[in-house]
Tab-separated table of C-alpha atoms and ligand atoms in Angstrom:
chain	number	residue	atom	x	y	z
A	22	UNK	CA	0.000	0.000	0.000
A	23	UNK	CA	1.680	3.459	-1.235
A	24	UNK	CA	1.378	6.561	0.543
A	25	UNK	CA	-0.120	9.192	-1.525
A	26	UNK	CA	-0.418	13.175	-0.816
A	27	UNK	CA	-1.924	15.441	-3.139
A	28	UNK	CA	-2.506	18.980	-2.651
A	29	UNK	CA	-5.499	21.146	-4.086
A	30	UNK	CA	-5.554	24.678	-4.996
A	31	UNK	CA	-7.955	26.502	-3.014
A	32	UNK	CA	-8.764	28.463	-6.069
A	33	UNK	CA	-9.445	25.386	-7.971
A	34	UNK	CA	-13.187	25.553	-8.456
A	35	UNK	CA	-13.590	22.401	-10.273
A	36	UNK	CA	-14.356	21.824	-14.120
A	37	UNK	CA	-15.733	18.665	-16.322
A	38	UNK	CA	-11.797	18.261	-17.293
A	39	UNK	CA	-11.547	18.068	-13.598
A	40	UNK	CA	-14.061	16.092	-12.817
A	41	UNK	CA	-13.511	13.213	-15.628
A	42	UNK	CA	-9.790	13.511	-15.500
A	43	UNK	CA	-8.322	13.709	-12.254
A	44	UNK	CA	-11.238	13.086	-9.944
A	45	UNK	CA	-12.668	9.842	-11.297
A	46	UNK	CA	-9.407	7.940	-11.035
A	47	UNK	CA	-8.982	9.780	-7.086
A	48	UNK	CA	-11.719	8.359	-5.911
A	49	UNK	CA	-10.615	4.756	-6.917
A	50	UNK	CA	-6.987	6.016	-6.042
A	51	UNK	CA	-8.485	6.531	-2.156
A	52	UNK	CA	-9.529	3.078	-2.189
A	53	UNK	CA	-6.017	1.537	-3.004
A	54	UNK	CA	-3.784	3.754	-1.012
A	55	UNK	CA	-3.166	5.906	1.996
A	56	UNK	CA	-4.312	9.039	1.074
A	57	UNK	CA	-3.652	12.580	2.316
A	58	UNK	CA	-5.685	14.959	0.420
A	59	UNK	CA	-5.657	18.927	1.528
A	60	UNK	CA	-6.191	22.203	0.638
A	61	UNK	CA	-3.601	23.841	-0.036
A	62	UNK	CA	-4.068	27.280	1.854
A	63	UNK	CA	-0.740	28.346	2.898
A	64	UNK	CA	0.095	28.494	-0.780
A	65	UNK	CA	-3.013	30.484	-1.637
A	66	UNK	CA	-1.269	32.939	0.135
A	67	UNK	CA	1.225	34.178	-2.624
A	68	UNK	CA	-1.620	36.137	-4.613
A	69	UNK	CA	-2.925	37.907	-1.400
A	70	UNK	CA	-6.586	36.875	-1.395
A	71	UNK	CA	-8.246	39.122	1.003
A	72	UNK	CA	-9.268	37.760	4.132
A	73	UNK	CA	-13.232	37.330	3.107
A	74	UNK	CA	-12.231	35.314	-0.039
A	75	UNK	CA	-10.016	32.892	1.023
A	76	UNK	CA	-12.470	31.316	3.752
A	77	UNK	CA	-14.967	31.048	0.691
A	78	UNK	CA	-12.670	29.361	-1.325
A	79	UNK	CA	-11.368	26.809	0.872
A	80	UNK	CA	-14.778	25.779	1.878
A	81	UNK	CA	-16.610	25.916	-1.809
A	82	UNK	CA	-13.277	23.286	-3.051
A	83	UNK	CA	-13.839	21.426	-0.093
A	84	UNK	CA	-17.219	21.018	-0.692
A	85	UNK	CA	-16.506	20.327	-4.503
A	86	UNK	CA	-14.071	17.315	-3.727
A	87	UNK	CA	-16.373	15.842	-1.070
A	88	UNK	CA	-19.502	16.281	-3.566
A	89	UNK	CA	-17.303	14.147	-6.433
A	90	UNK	CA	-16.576	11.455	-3.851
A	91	UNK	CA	-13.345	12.198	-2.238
A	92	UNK	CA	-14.287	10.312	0.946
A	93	UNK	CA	-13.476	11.121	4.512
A	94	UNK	CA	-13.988	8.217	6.265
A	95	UNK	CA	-11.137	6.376	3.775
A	96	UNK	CA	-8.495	9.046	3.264
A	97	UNK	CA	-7.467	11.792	5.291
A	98	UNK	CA	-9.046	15.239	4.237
A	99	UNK	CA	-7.605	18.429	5.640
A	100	UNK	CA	-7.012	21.934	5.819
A	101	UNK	CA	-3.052	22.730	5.566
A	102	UNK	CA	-3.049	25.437	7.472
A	103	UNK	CA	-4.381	22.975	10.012
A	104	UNK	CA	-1.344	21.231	10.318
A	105	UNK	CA	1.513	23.540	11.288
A	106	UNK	CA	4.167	20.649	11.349
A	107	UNK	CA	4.059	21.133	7.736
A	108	UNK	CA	5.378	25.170	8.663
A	109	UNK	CA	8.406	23.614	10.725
A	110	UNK	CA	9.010	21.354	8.100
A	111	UNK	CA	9.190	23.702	5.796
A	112	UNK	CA	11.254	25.733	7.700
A	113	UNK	CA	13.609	23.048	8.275
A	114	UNK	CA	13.949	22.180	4.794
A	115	UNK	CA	14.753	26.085	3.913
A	116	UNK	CA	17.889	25.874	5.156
A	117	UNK	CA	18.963	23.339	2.138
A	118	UNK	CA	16.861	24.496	-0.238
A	119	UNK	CA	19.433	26.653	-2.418
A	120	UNK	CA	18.503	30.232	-3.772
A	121	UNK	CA	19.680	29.556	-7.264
A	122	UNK	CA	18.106	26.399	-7.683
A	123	UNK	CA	14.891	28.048	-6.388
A	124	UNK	CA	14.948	31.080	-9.004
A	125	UNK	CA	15.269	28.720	-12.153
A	126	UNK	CA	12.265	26.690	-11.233
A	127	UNK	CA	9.833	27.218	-14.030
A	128	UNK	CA	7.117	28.060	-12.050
A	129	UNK	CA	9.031	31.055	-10.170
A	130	UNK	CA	10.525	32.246	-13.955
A	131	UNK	CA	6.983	32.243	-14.920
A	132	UNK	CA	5.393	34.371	-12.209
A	133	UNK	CA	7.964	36.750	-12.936
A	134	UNK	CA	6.861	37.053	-15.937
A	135	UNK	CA	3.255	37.414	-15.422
A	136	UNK	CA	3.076	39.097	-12.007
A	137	UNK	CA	6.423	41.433	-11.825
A	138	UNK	CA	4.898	43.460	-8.655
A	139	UNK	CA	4.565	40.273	-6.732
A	140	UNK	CA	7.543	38.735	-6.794
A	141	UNK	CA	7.392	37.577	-3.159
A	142	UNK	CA	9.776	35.153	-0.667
A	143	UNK	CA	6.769	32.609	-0.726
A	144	UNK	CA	6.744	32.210	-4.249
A	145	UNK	CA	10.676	31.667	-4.121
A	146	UNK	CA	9.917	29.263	-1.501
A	147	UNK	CA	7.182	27.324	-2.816
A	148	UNK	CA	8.475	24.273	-3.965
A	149	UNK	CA	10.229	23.677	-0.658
A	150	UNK	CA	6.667	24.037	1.051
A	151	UNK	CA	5.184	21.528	-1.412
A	152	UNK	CA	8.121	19.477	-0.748
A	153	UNK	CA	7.287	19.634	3.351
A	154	UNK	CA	3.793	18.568	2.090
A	155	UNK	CA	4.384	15.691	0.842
A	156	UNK	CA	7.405	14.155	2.347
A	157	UNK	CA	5.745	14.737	6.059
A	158	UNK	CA	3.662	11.974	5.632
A	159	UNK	CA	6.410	10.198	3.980
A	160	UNK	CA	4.635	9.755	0.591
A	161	UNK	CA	6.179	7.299	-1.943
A	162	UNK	CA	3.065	8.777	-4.625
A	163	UNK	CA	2.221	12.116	-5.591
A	164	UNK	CA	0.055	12.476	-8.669
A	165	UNK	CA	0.961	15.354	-10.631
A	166	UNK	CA	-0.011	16.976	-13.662
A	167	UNK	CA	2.485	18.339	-16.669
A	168	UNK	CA	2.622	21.702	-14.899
A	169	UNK	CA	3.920	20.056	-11.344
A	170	UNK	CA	6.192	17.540	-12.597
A	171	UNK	CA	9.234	19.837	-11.869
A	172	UNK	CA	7.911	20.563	-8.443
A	173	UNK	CA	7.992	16.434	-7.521
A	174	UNK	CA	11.308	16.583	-8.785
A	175	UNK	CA	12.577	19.269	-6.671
A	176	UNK	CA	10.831	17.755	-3.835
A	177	UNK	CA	12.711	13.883	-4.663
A	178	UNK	CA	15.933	16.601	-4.332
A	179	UNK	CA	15.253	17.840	-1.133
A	180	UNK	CA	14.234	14.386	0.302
A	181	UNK	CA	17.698	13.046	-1.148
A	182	UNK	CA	19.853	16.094	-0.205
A	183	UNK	CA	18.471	15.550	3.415
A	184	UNK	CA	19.090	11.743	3.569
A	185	UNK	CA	22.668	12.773	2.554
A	186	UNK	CA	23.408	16.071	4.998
A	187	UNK	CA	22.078	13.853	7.790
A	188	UNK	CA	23.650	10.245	6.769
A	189	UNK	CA	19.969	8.855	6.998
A	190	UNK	CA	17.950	6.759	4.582
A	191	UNK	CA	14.707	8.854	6.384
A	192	UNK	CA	12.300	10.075	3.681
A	193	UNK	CA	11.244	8.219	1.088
A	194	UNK	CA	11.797	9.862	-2.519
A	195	UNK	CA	8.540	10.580	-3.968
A	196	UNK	CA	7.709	9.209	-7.853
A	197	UNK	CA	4.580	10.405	-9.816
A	198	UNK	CA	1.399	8.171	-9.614
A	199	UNK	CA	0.883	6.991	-12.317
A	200	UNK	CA	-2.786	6.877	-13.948
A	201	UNK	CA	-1.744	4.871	-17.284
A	202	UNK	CA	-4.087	5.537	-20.037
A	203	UNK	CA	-7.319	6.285	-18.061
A	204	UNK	CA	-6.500	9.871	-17.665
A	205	UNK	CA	-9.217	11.844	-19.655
A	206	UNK	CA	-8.560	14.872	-21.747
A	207	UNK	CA	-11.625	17.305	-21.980
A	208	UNK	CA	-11.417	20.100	-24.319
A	209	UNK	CA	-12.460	23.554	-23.847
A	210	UNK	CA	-15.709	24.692	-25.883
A	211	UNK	CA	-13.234	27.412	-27.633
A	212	UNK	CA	-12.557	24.904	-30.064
A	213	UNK	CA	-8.315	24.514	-29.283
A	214	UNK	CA	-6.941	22.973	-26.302
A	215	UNK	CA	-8.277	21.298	-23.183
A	216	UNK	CA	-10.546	23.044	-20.639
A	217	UNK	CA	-9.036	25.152	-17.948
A	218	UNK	CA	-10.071	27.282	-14.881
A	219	UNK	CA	-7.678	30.619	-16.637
A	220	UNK	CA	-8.583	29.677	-20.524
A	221	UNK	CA	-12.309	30.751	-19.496
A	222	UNK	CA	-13.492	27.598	-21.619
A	223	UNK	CA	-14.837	25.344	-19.343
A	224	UNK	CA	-18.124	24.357	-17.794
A	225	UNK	CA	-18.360	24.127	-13.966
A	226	UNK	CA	-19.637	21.621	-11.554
A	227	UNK	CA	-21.015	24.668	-9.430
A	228	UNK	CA	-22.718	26.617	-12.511
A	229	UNK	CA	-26.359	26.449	-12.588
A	230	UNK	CA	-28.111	24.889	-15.810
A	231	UNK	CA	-29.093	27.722	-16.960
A	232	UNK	CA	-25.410	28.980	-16.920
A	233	UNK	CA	-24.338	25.639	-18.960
A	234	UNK	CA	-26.903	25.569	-21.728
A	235	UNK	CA	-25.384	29.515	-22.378
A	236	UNK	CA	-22.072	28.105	-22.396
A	237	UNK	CA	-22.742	25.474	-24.658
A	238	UNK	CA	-24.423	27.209	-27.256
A	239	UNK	CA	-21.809	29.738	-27.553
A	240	UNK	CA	-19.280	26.819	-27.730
A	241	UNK	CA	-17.041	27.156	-31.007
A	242	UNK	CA	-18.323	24.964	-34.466
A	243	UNK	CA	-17.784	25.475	-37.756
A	244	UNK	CA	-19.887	26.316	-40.755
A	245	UNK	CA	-20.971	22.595	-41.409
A	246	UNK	CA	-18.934	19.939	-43.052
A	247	UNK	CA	-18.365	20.946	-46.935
A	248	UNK	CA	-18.458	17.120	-48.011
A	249	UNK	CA	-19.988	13.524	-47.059
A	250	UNK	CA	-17.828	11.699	-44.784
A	251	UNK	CA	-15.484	14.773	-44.254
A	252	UNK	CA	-13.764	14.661	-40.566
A	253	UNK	CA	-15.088	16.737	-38.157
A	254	UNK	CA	-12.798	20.321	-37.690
A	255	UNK	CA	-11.388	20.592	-34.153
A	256	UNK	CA	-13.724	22.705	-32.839
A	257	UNK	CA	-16.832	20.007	-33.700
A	258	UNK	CA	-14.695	16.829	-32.540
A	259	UNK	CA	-14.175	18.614	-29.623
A	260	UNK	CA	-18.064	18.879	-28.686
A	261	UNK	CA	-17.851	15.009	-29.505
A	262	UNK	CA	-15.091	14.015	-27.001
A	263	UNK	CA	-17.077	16.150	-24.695
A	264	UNK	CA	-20.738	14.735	-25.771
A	265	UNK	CA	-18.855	10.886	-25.555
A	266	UNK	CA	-17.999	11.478	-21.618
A	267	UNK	CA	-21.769	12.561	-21.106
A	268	UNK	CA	-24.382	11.440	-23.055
A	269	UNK	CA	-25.556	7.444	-24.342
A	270	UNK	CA	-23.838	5.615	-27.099
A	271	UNK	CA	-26.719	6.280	-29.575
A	272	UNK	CA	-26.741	10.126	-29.050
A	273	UNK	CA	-23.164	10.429	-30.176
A	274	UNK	CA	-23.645	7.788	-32.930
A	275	UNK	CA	-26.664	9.645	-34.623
A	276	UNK	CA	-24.816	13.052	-34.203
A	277	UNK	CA	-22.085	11.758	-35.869
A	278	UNK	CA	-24.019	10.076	-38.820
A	279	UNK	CA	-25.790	13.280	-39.522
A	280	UNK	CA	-22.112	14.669	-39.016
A	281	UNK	CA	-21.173	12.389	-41.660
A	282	UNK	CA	-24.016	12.994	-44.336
A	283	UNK	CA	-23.439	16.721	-44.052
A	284	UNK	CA	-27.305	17.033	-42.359
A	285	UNK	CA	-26.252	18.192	-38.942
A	286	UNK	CA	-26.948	20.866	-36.920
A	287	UNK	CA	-24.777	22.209	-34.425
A	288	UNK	CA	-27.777	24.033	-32.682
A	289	UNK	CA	-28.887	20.789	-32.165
A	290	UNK	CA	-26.188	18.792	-31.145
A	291	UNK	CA	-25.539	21.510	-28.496
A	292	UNK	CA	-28.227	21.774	-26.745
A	293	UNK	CA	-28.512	17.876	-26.447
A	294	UNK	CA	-24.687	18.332	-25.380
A	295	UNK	CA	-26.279	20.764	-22.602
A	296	UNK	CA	-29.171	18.460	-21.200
A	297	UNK	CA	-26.628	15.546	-21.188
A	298	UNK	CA	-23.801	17.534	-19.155
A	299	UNK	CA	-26.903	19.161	-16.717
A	300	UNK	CA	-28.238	15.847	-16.205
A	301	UNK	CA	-24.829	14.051	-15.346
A	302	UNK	CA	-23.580	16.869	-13.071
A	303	UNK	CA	-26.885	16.986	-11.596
A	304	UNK	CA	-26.361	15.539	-8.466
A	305	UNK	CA	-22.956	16.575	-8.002
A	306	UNK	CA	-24.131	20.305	-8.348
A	307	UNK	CA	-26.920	19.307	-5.202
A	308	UNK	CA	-24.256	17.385	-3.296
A	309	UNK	CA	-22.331	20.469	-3.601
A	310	UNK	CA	-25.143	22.592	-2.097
A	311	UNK	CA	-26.106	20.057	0.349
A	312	UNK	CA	-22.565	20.166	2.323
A	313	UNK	CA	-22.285	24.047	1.602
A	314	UNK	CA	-24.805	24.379	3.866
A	315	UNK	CA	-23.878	21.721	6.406
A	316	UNK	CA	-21.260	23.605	8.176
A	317	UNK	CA	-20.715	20.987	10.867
A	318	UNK	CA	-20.364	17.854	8.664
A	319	UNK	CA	-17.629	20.382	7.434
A	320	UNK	CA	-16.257	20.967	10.801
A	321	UNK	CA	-16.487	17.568	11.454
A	322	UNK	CA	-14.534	16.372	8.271
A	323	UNK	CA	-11.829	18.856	9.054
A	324	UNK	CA	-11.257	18.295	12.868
A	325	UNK	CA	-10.855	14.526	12.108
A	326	UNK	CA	-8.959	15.206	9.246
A	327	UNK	CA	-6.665	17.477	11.263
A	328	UNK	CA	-5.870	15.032	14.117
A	329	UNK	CA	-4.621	12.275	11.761
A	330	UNK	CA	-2.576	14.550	9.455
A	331	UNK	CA	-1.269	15.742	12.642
A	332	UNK	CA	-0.671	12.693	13.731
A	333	UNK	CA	1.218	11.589	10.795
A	334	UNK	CA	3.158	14.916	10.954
A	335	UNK	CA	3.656	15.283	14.338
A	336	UNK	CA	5.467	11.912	14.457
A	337	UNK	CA	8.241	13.252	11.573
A	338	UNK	CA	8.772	16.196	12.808
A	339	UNK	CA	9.685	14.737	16.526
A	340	UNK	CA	11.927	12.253	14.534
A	341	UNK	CA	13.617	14.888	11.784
A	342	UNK	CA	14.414	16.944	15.128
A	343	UNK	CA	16.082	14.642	16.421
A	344	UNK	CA	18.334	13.639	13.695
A	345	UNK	CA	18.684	17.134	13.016
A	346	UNK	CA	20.524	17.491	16.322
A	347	UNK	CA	17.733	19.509	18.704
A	348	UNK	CA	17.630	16.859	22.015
A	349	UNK	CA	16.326	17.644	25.282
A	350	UNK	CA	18.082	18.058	27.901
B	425	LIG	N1	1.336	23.015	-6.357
B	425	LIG	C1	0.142	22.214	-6.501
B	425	LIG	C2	-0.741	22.832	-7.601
B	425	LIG	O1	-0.605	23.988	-7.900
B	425	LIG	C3	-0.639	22.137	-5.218
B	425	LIG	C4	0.142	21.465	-4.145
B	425	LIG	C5	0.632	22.046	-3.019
B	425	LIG	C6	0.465	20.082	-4.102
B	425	LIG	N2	1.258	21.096	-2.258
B	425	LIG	C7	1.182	19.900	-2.897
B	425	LIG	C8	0.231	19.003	-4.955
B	425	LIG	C9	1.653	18.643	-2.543
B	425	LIG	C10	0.694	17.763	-4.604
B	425	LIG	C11	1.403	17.576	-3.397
B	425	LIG	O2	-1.566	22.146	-8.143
């Protein structure tokens, strides 16, 4: 049984590419392994969210999560702010975490770029705090997308640099989970490129249906296929990889016959594409509502979630001070 931690931006309202890419194979991931699963709100810190937002955001993407399935009573669900071991770790792990190393990470060069008045210590810093994430609980599996494979590899780094300072074979380095082929790739409805949270192309588990049958019709086509049996243009396969996640085998096959015979029409297909994505996130959207307002089963998930992250971090942190040198007297 592998140890797994994965962190969750607490901006990361949650998206059908979400939901049928990383989600789905989570929730049969929690089965299988120990998880840790958190919100990541000491990070959320870099941007500045004012104090009244970033309440609201942990608890809507806690709420989201817990509404897709991620379960409580299997893996360990926290706040990680919650868990200040993780701050001492972190800390810690400063100290041989190297300045230049830090300032070519991708991630840093890129905020430069995008946010130049912003260019905080915490941002410098926060691969080192994703490394004290994961390596508290002594993960062997992180699963990581494209954009946070560099991050794992900084945090194997600082894992291995400490085994070496310290003579120790103490934390485990950390390799990516793997999902083989079952990870999903939804595209956005802007006709190029997979859906995203930034791109403005996606469809939410939160919005109402009203807000996804607007989105869908506005989705990007074409003018019609010019020829019988011409392939669909991106745009129009893209409504079909979307419409083949969410809607029965003989929906997609007579959209793509009339595809094929040049008698389609996109209106159509669309707002069939809408009913069939309101009526599958359906019940997630009511879940969603359901534990919104449920602010003890919320409290409850967290305080339990707490004391056995804590537990699991408390335990490290007594042992990496110790081989660190602190001892009591
Ligand atoms: N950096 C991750 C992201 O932006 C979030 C994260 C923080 C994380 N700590 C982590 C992910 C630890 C995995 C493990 O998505």
């Amino acid at each position: 049984m592998d140890t797994v931690v994965s962190g969750i931006r607490s901006t990361g309202t949650l998206h059908l590419g979400n939901y049928f890419g990383a989600i789905k194979n989570f929730l049969k991931m929690q089965t299988e392994n120990n998880c840790y699963f958190f919100i990541a709100d000491y990070h959320a810190l870099t941007t500045h969210p004012k104090p009244e937002d970033l309440h609201g955001n942990i608890k809507q993407v806690l709420a989201e999560y817990l509404a897709c399935g991620i379960d409580p009573e299997i893996a360990t669900v926290f706040i990680q702010s919650d868990v200040p071991e993780v701050s001492e770790l972190y800390l810690l792990l400063n100290m041989n975490a190297y300045v230049g190393e830090l300032e070519r990470t991708a991630s840093f060069k890129e905020k430069i770029r995008k946010q130049p008045d912003n260019i905080n210590a915490g941002l410098l810093t926060y691969p080192v705090l994703m490394a004290a994430d994961i390596i508290i609980h002594k993960a062997n599996k992180v699963p990581v997308g494209k954009d946070q494979e560099q991050h794992l590899e900084m945090t194997r780094r600082f894992a291995r640099r400490f085994n070496m300072i310290y003579d120790v074979n103490y934390f485990p380095e950390p390799d990516a989970y793997n999902f083989g082929k079952q990870l999903v790739k939804i595209p956005g409805l802007d006709g190029t490129g997979k859906m995203g949270k930034s791109e403005g192309n996606g469809v939410f588990l939160a919005d109402t249906p009203q807000e996804i049958r607007k989105k869908v019709m506005r989705a990007v086509t074409d003018t019609g296929p010019a020829a019988q049996g011409q392939e669909p243009s991106e745009p129009v396969k893209n409504l079909f990889t979307i419409m083949n996640v969410v809607s029965d085998p003989d929906t997609v096959k007579f959209f793509t016959e009339k595809h094929a015979s040049c008698e389609i029409r996109y209106g159509d297909m669309k707002k069939q594409l809408a009913e069939d994505i309101i009526r599958v996130t359906d019940p997630i959207r009511s879940k969603i509502n359901d534990i919104l307002s449920d602010n003890r089963y919320l409290s409850r998930v967290v305080s339990t979630g707490a004391e056995k992250a804590r537990a699991s971090a408390s335990k490290t942190i007594r042992e990496v001070r110790e081989i660190i040198g602190y001892r009591s007297f």
